[in-house]
Tab-separated table of C-alpha atoms and ligand atoms in Angstrom:
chain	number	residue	atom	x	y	z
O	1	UNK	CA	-9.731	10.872	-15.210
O	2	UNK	CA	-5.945	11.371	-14.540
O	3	UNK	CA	-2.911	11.235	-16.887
O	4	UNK	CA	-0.584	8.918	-14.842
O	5	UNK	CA	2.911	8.439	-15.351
O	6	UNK	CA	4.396	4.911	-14.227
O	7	UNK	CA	7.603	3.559	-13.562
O	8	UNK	CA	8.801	0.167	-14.090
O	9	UNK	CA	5.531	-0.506	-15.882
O	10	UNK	CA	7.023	-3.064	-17.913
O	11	UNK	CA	7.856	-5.066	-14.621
O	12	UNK	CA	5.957	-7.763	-12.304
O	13	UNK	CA	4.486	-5.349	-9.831
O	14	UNK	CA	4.204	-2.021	-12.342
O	15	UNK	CA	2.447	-4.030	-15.097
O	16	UNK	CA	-0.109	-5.758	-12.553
O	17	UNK	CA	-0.689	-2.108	-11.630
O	18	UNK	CA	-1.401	-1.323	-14.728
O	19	UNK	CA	-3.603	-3.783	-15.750
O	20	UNK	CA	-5.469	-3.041	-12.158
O	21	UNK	CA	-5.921	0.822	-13.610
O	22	UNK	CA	-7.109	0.035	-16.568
O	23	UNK	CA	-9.658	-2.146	-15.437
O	24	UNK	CA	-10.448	-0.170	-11.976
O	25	UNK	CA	-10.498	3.503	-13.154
O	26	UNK	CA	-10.777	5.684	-16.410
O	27	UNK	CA	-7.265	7.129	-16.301
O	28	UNK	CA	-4.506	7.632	-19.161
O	29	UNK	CA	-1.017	5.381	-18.305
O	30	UNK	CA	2.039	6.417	-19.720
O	31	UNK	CA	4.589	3.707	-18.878
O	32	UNK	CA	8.443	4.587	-18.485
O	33	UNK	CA	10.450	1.607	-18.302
O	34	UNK	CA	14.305	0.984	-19.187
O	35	UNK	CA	13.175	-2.940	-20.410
O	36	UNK	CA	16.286	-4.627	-18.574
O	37	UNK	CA	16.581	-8.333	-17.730
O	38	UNK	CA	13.363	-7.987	-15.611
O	39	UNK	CA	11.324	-5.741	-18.060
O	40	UNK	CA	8.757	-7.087	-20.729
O	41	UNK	CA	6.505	-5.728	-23.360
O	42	UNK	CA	4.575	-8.811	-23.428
O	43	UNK	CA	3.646	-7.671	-19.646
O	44	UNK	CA	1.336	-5.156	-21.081
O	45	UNK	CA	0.252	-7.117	-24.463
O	46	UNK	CA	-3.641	-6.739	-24.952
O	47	UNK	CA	-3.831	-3.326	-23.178
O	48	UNK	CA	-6.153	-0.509	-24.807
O	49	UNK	CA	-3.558	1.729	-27.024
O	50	UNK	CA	-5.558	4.679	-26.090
O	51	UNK	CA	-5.136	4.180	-22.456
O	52	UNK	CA	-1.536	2.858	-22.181
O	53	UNK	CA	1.515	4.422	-23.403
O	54	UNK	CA	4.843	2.406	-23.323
O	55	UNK	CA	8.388	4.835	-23.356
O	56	UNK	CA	11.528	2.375	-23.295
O	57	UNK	CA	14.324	4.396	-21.330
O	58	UNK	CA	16.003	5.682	-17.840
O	59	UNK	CA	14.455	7.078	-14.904
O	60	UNK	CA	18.213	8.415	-14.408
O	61	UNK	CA	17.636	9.945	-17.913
O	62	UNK	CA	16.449	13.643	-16.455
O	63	UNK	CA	15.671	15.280	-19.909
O	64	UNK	CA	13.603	12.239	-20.929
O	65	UNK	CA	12.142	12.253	-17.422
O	66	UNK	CA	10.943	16.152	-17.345
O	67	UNK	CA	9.951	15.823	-20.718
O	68	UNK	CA	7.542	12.911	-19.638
O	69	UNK	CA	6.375	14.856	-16.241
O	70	UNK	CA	5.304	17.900	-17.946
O	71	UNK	CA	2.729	15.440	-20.064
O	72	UNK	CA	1.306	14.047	-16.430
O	73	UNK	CA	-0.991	14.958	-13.267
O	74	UNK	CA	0.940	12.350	-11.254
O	75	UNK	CA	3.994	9.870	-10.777
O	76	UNK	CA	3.903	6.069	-9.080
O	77	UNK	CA	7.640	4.629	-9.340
O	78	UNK	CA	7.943	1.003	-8.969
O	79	UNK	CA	10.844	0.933	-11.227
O	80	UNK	CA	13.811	-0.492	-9.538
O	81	UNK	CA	16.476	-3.189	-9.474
O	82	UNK	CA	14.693	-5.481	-7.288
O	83	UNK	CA	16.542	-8.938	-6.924
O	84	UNK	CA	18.292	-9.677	-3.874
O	85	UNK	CA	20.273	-12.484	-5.168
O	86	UNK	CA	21.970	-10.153	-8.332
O	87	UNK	CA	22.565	-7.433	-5.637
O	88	UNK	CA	24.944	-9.411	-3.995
O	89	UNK	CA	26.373	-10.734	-6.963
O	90	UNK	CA	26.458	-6.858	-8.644
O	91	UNK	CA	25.561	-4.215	-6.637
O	92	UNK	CA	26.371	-1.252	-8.829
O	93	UNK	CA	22.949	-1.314	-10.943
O	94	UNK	CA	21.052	-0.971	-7.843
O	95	UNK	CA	22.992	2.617	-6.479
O	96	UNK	CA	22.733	3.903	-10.152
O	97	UNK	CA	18.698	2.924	-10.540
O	98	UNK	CA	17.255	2.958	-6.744
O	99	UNK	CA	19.318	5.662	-5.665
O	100	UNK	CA	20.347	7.596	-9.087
O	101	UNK	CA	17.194	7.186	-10.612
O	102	UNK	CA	14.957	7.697	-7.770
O	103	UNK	CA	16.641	11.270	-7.257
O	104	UNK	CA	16.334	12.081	-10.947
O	105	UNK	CA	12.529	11.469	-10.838
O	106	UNK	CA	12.511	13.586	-7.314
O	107	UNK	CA	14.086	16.614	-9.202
O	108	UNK	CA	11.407	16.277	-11.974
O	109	UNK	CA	8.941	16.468	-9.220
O	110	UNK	CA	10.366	19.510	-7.312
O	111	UNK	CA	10.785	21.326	-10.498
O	112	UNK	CA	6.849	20.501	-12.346
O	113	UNK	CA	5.346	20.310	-9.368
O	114	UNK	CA	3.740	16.749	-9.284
O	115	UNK	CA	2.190	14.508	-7.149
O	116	UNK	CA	5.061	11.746	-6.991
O	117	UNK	CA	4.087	8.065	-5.465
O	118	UNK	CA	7.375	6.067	-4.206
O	119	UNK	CA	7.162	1.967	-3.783
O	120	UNK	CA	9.082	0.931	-1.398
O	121	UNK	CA	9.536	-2.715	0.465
O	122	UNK	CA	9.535	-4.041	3.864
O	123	UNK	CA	12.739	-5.236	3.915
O	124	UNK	CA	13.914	-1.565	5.007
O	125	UNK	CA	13.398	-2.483	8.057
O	126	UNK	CA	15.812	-5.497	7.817
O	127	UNK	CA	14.095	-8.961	9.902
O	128	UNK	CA	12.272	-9.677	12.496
O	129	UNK	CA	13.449	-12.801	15.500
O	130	UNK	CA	10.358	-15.744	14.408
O	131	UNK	CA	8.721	-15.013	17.765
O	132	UNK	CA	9.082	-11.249	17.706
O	133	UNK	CA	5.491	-10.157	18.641
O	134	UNK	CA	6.039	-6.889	17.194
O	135	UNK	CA	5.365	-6.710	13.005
O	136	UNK	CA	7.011	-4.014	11.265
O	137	UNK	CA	4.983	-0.429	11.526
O	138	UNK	CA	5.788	3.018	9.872
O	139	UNK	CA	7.470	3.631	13.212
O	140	UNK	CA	10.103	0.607	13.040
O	141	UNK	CA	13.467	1.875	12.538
O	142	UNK	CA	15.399	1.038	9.546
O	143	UNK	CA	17.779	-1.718	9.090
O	144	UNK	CA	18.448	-2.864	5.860
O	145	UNK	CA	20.574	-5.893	5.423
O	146	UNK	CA	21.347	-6.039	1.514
O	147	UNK	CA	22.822	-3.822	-1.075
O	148	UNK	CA	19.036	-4.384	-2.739
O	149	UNK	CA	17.562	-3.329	0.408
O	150	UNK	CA	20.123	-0.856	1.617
O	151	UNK	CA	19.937	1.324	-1.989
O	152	UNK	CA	15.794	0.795	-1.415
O	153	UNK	CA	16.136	2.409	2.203
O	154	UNK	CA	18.239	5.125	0.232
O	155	UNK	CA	15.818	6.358	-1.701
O	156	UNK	CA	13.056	6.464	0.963
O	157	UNK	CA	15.113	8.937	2.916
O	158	UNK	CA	15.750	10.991	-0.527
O	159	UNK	CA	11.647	10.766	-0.711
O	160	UNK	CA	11.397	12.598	3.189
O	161	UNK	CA	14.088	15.046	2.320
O	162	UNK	CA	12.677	16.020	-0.692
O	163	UNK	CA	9.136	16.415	0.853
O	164	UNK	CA	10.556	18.249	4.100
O	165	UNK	CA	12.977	20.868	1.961
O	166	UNK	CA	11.185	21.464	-0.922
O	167	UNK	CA	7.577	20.322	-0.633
O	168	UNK	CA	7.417	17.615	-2.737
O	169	UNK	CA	3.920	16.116	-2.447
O	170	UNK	CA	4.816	12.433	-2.441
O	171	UNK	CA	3.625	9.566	-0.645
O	172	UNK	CA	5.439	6.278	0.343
O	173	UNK	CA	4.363	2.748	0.653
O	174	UNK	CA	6.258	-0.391	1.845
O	175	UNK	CA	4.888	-3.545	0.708
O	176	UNK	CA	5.669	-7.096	1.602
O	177	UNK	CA	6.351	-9.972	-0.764
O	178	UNK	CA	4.216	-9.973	-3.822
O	179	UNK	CA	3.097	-13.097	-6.019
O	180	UNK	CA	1.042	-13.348	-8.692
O	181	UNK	CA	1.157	-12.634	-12.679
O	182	UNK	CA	3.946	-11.525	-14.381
O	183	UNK	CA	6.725	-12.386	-11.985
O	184	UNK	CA	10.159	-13.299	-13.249
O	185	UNK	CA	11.096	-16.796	-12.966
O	186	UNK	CA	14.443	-15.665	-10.821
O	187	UNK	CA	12.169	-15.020	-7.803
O	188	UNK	CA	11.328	-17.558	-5.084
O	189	UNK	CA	7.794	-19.041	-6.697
O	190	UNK	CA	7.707	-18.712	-10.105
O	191	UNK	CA	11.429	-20.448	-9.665
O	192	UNK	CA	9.802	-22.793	-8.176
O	193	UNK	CA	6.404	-23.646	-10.728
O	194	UNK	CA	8.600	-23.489	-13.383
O	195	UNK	CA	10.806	-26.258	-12.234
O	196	UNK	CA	8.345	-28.567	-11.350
O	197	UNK	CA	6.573	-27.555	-15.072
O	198	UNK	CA	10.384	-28.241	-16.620
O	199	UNK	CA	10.939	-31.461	-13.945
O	200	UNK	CA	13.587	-29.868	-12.150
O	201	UNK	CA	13.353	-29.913	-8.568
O	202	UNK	CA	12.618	-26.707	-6.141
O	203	UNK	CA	15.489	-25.570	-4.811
O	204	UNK	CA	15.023	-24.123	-1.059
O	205	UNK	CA	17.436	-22.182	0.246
O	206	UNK	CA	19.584	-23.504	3.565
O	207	UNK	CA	16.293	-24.909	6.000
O	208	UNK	CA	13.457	-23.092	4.644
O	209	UNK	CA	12.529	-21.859	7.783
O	210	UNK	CA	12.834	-17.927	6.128
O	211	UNK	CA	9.171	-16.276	6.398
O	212	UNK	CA	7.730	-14.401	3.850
O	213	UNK	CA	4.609	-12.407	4.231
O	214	UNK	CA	2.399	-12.671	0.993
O	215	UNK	CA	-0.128	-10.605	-0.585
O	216	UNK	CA	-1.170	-10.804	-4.166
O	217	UNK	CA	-0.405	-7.856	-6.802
O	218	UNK	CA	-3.469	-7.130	-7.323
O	219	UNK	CA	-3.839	-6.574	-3.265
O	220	UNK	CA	-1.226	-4.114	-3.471
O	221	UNK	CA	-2.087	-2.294	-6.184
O	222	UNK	CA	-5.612	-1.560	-5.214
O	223	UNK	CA	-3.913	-0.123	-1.903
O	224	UNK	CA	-1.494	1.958	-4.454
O	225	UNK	CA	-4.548	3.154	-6.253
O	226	UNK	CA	-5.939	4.349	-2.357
O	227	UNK	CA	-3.171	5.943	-1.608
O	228	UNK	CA	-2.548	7.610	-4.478
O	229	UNK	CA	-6.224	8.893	-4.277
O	230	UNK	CA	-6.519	9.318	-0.306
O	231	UNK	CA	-3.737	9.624	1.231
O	232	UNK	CA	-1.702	12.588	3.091
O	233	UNK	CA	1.310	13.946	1.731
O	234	UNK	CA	4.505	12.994	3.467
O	235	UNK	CA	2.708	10.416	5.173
O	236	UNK	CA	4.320	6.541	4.677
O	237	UNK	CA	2.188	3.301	4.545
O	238	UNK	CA	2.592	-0.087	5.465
O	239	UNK	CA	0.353	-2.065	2.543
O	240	UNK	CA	0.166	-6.131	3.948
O	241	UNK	CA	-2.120	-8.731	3.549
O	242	UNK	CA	-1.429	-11.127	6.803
O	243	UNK	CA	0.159	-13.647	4.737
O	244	UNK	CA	3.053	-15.282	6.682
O	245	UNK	CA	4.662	-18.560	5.494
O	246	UNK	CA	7.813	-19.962	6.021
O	247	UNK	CA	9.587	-21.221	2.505
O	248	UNK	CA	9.515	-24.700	3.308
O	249	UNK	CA	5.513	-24.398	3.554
O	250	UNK	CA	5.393	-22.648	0.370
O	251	UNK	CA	7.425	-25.356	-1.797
O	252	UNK	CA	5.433	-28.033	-0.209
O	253	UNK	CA	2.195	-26.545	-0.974
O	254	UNK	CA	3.243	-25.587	-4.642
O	255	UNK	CA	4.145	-29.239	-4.993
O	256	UNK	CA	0.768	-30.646	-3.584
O	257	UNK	CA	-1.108	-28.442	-6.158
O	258	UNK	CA	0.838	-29.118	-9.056
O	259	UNK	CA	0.111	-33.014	-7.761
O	260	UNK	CA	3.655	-34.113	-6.958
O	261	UNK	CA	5.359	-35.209	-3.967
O	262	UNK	CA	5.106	-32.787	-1.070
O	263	UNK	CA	8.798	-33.744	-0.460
O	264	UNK	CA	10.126	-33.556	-4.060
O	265	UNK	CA	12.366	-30.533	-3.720
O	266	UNK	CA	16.454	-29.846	-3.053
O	267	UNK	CA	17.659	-27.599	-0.042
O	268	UNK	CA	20.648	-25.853	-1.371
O	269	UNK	CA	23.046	-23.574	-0.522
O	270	UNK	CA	21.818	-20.378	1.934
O	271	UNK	CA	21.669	-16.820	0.498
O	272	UNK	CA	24.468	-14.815	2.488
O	273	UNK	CA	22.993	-12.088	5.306
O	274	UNK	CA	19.029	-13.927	4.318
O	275	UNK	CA	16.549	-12.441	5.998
O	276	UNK	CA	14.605	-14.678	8.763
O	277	UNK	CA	11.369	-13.035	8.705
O	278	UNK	CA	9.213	-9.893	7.462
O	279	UNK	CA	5.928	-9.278	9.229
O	280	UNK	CA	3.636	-6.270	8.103
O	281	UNK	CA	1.292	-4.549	10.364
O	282	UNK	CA	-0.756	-2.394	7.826
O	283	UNK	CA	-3.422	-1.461	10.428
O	284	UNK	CA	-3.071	2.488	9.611
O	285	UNK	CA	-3.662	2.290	5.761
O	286	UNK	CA	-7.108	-0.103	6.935
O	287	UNK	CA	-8.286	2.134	9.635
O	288	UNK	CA	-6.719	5.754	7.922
O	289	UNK	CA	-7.988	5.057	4.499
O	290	UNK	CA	-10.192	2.118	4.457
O	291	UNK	CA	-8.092	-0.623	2.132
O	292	UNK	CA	-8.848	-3.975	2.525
O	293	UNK	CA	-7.210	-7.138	0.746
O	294	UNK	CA	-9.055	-8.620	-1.580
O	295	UNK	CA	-7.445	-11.973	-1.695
O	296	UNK	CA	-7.814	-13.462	1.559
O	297	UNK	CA	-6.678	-16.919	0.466
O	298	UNK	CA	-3.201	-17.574	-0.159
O	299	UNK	CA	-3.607	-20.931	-1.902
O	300	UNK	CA	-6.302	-20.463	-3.579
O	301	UNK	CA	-4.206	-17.426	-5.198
O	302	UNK	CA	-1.344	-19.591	-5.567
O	303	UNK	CA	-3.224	-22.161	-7.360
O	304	UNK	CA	-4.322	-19.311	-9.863
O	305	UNK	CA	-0.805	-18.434	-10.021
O	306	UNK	CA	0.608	-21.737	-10.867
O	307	UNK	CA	-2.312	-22.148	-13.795
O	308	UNK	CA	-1.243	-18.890	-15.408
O	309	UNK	CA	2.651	-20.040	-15.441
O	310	UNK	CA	1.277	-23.466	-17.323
O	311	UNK	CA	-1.024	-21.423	-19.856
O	312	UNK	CA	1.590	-18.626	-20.456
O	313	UNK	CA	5.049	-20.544	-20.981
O	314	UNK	CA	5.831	-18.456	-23.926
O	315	UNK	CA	6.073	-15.621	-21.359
O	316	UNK	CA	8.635	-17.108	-19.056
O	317	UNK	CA	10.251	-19.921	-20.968
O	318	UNK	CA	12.996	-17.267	-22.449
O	319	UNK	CA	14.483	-16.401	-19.477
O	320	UNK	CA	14.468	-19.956	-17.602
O	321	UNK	CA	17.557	-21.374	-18.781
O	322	UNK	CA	20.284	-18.370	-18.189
O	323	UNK	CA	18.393	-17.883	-14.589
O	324	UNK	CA	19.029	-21.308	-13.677
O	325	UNK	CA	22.436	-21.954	-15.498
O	326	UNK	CA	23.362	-18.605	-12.657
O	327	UNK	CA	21.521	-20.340	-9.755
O	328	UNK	CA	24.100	-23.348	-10.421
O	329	UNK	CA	27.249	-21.451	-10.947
O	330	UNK	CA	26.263	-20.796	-6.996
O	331	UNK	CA	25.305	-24.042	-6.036
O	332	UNK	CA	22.086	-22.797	-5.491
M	1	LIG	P1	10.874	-6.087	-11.357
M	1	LIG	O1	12.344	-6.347	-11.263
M	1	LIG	O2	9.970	-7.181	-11.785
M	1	LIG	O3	10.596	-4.851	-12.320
M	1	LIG	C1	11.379	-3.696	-12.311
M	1	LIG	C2	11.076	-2.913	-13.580
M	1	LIG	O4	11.850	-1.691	-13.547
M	1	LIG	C3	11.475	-3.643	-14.871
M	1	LIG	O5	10.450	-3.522	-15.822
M	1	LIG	C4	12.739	-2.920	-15.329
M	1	LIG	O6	12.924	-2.947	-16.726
M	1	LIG	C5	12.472	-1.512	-14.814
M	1	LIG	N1	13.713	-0.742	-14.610
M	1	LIG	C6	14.830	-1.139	-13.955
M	1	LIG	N2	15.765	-0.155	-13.991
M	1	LIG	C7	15.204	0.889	-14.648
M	1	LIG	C8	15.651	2.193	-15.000
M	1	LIG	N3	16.877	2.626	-14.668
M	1	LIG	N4	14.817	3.004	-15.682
M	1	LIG	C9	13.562	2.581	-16.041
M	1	LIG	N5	13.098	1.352	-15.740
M	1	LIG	C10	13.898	0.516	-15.064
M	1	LIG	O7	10.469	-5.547	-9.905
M	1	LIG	P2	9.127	-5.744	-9.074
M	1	LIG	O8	9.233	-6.981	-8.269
M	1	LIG	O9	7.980	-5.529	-9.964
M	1	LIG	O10	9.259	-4.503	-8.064
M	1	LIG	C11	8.756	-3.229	-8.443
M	1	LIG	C12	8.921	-2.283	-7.258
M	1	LIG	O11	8.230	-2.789	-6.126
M	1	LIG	C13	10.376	-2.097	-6.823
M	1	LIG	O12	10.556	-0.744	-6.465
M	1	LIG	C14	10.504	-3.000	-5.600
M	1	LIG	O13	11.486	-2.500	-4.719
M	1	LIG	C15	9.113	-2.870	-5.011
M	1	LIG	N6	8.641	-3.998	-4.192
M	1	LIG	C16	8.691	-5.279	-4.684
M	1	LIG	C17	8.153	-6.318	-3.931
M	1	LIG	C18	8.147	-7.747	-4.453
M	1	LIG	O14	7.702	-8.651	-3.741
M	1	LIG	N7	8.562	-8.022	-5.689
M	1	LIG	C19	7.608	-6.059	-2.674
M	1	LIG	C20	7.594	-4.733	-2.187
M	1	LIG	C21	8.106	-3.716	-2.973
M	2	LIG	O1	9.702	-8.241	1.044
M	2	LIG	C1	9.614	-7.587	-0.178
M	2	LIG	C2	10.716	-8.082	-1.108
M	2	LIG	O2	10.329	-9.375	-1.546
M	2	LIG	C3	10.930	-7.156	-2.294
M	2	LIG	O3	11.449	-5.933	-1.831
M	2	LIG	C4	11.928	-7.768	-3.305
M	2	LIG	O4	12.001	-6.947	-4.461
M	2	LIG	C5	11.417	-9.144	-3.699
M	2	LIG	O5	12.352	-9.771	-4.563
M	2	LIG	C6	11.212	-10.004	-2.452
M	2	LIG	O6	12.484	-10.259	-1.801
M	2	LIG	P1	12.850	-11.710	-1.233
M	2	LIG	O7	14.323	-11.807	-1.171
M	2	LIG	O8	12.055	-12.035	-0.038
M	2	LIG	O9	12.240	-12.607	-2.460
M	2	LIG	P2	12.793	-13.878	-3.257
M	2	LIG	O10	11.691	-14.274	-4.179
M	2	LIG	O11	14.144	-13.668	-3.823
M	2	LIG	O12	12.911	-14.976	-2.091
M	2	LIG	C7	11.828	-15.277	-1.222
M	2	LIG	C8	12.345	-16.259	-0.165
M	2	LIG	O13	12.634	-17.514	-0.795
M	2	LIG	C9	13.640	-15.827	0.503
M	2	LIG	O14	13.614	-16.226	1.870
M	2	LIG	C10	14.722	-16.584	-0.255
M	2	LIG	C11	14.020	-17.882	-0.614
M	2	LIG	N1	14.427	-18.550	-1.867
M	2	LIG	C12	14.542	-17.815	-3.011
M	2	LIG	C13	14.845	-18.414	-4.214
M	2	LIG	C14	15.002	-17.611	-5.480
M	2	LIG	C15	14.585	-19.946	-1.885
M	2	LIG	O15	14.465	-20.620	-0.846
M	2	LIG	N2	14.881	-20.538	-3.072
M	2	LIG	C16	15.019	-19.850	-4.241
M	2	LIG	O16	15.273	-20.468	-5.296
């Protein structure tokens, strides 16, 4: 049994980990989490109050921050600013949380001596051509192409330095696009299942040709939990599920489940600098530490998706409107 401290456990991907630890493994969770925009207490609703903890403030906060390491055995940080889209619209909360915040928490580390765990993303290593043979590996170079993925690839670096000049023991991991429980209805599919719930059409973005490489939350946060318990210090992992789909695929198979018309969506105006395509290879945290996805279905976890958006509206239906009535004031 550990005492773990988590950031951005009030968010999509820090709350599914949460859930996954308190179901998976005996350990304490103490939750630090700033509840912006993208944060929710109703994320962790139902957990046991003897095993999860929730503190509402900064990770750039460093008092608050040492305060909560000295209580801990070890750190995972998921907690960013994580939306593309408001990145180009705002970029100045991403430098002060991903970059900012992200050394704050690396200072706490260096000074209590803990075992720090940094989530990171794919799109560090900017895109790949759609017939590039080659998938991103730890050894790609980076590339970012966003101010969201930019201040991401930002505070991987700060992770190496810190390791490499002061011994840090931290890990990283770069994960591919999530979907599951508990994401915010600004991102691409819950944007999507909630507008065909609400009778609005899906809006795809300029052809729809962009790929995305899913894995479920769950997926990812079992190969958090491995890495966290197996792997080497200093060491970076690629955590991927071999889910590739291009957006147009996606919006016509979210349609066909939900029983509508596979051709019932809007293509709308392009994000500016998109992506084409990410592409994991996560061969060395399979053969190095033994992870395997779970979910090897994408639709079938997309159909379990789309029923927990119906049976939770409660959840999502308070954000909806202002995230749309933004998409519009962009035509998109
Ligand atoms: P999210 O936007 O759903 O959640 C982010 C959480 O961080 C929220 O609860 C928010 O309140 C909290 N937060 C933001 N600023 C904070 C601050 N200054 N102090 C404390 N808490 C703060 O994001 P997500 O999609 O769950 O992503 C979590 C992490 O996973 C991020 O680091 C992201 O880069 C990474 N990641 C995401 C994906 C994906 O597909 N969503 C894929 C790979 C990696
Ligand atoms: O690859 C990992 C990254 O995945 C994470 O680092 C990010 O935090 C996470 O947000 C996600 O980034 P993307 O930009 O890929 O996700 P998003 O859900 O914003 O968009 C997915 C794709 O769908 C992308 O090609 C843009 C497109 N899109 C998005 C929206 C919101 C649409 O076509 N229509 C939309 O309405």
């Amino acid at each position: 049994m550990a005492d773990l401290l988590v950031t951005g456990g009030a968010g999509f991907i820090g709350s599914n980990f949460v859930h996954h630890v308190v179901a998976h493994t005996d350990h304490r969770v103490t939750v630090l989490d700033k509840l912006t925009y993208a944060g929710n207490r109703a994320s962790l609703a139902g957990l046991p109050e003897d095993r999860v903890r929730l503190v509402e403030g900064d990770i750039a906060d460093a008092e608050l921050v040492d305060g909560l390491f000295a209580e801990v055995d070890a750190v995972v940080h998921y907690a960013a600013e994580s939306h593309n889209d408001n990145s180009l619209h705002d970029p100045r909360p991403f430098l002060d949380t991903n970059i900012i915040g992200t050394y704050t928490l690396l200072e706490a580390a260096r000074r209590l001596d803990r075992r720090f765990h940094h989530i990171s993303t794919d799109e560090v290593y900017g895109d790949l051509e759609l017939d590039d043979p080659q998938r991103f590996t730890e050894d790609t170079p980076y590339n970012p192409s966003s101010p969201y993925s930019s201040t991401k690839a930002g505070s991987d670096l700060l992770v190496r330095a810190w390791v490499r000049s002061f011994g840090v023991r931290a890990t990283i991991s770069n994960c591919s696009n999530n979907y599951g429980p508990y994401q915010h209805v600004e991102k691409f599919i819950p944007r999507q299942i909630t507008n065909v719930i609400r009778g609005i059409r899906p809006k795809l973005y300029g052809k729809g040709e962009n790929v995305r490489d899913w894995i479920h939350a769950d997926d990812h946060s079992s190969a958090v939990l491995t890495i966290l318990d197996r792997g080497e210090i200093g060491e970076t992992y690629l955590i991927g599920a071999d889910g590739e789909k291009n957006n147009k695929d996606v919006v016509e198979m979210i349609l066909e489940i939900m029983g509508e018309p596979r051709d019932a969506y809007d293509h709308v105006t392009d994000r500016a600098g998109h992506d084409l395509r990410y592409a994991i290879d996560s061969t060395k945290l399979r053969s190095d530490l033994g992870w395997t996805p779970s979910f090897g279905d994408f639709e079938s976890g997309l159909a379990a998706t789309i029923q927990w958006y119906r049976d939770n509206e409660a959840w999502w239906a308070p954000a909806k409107d202002g995230v749309e009535a933004f998409y519009a004031s962009k035509g998109q």
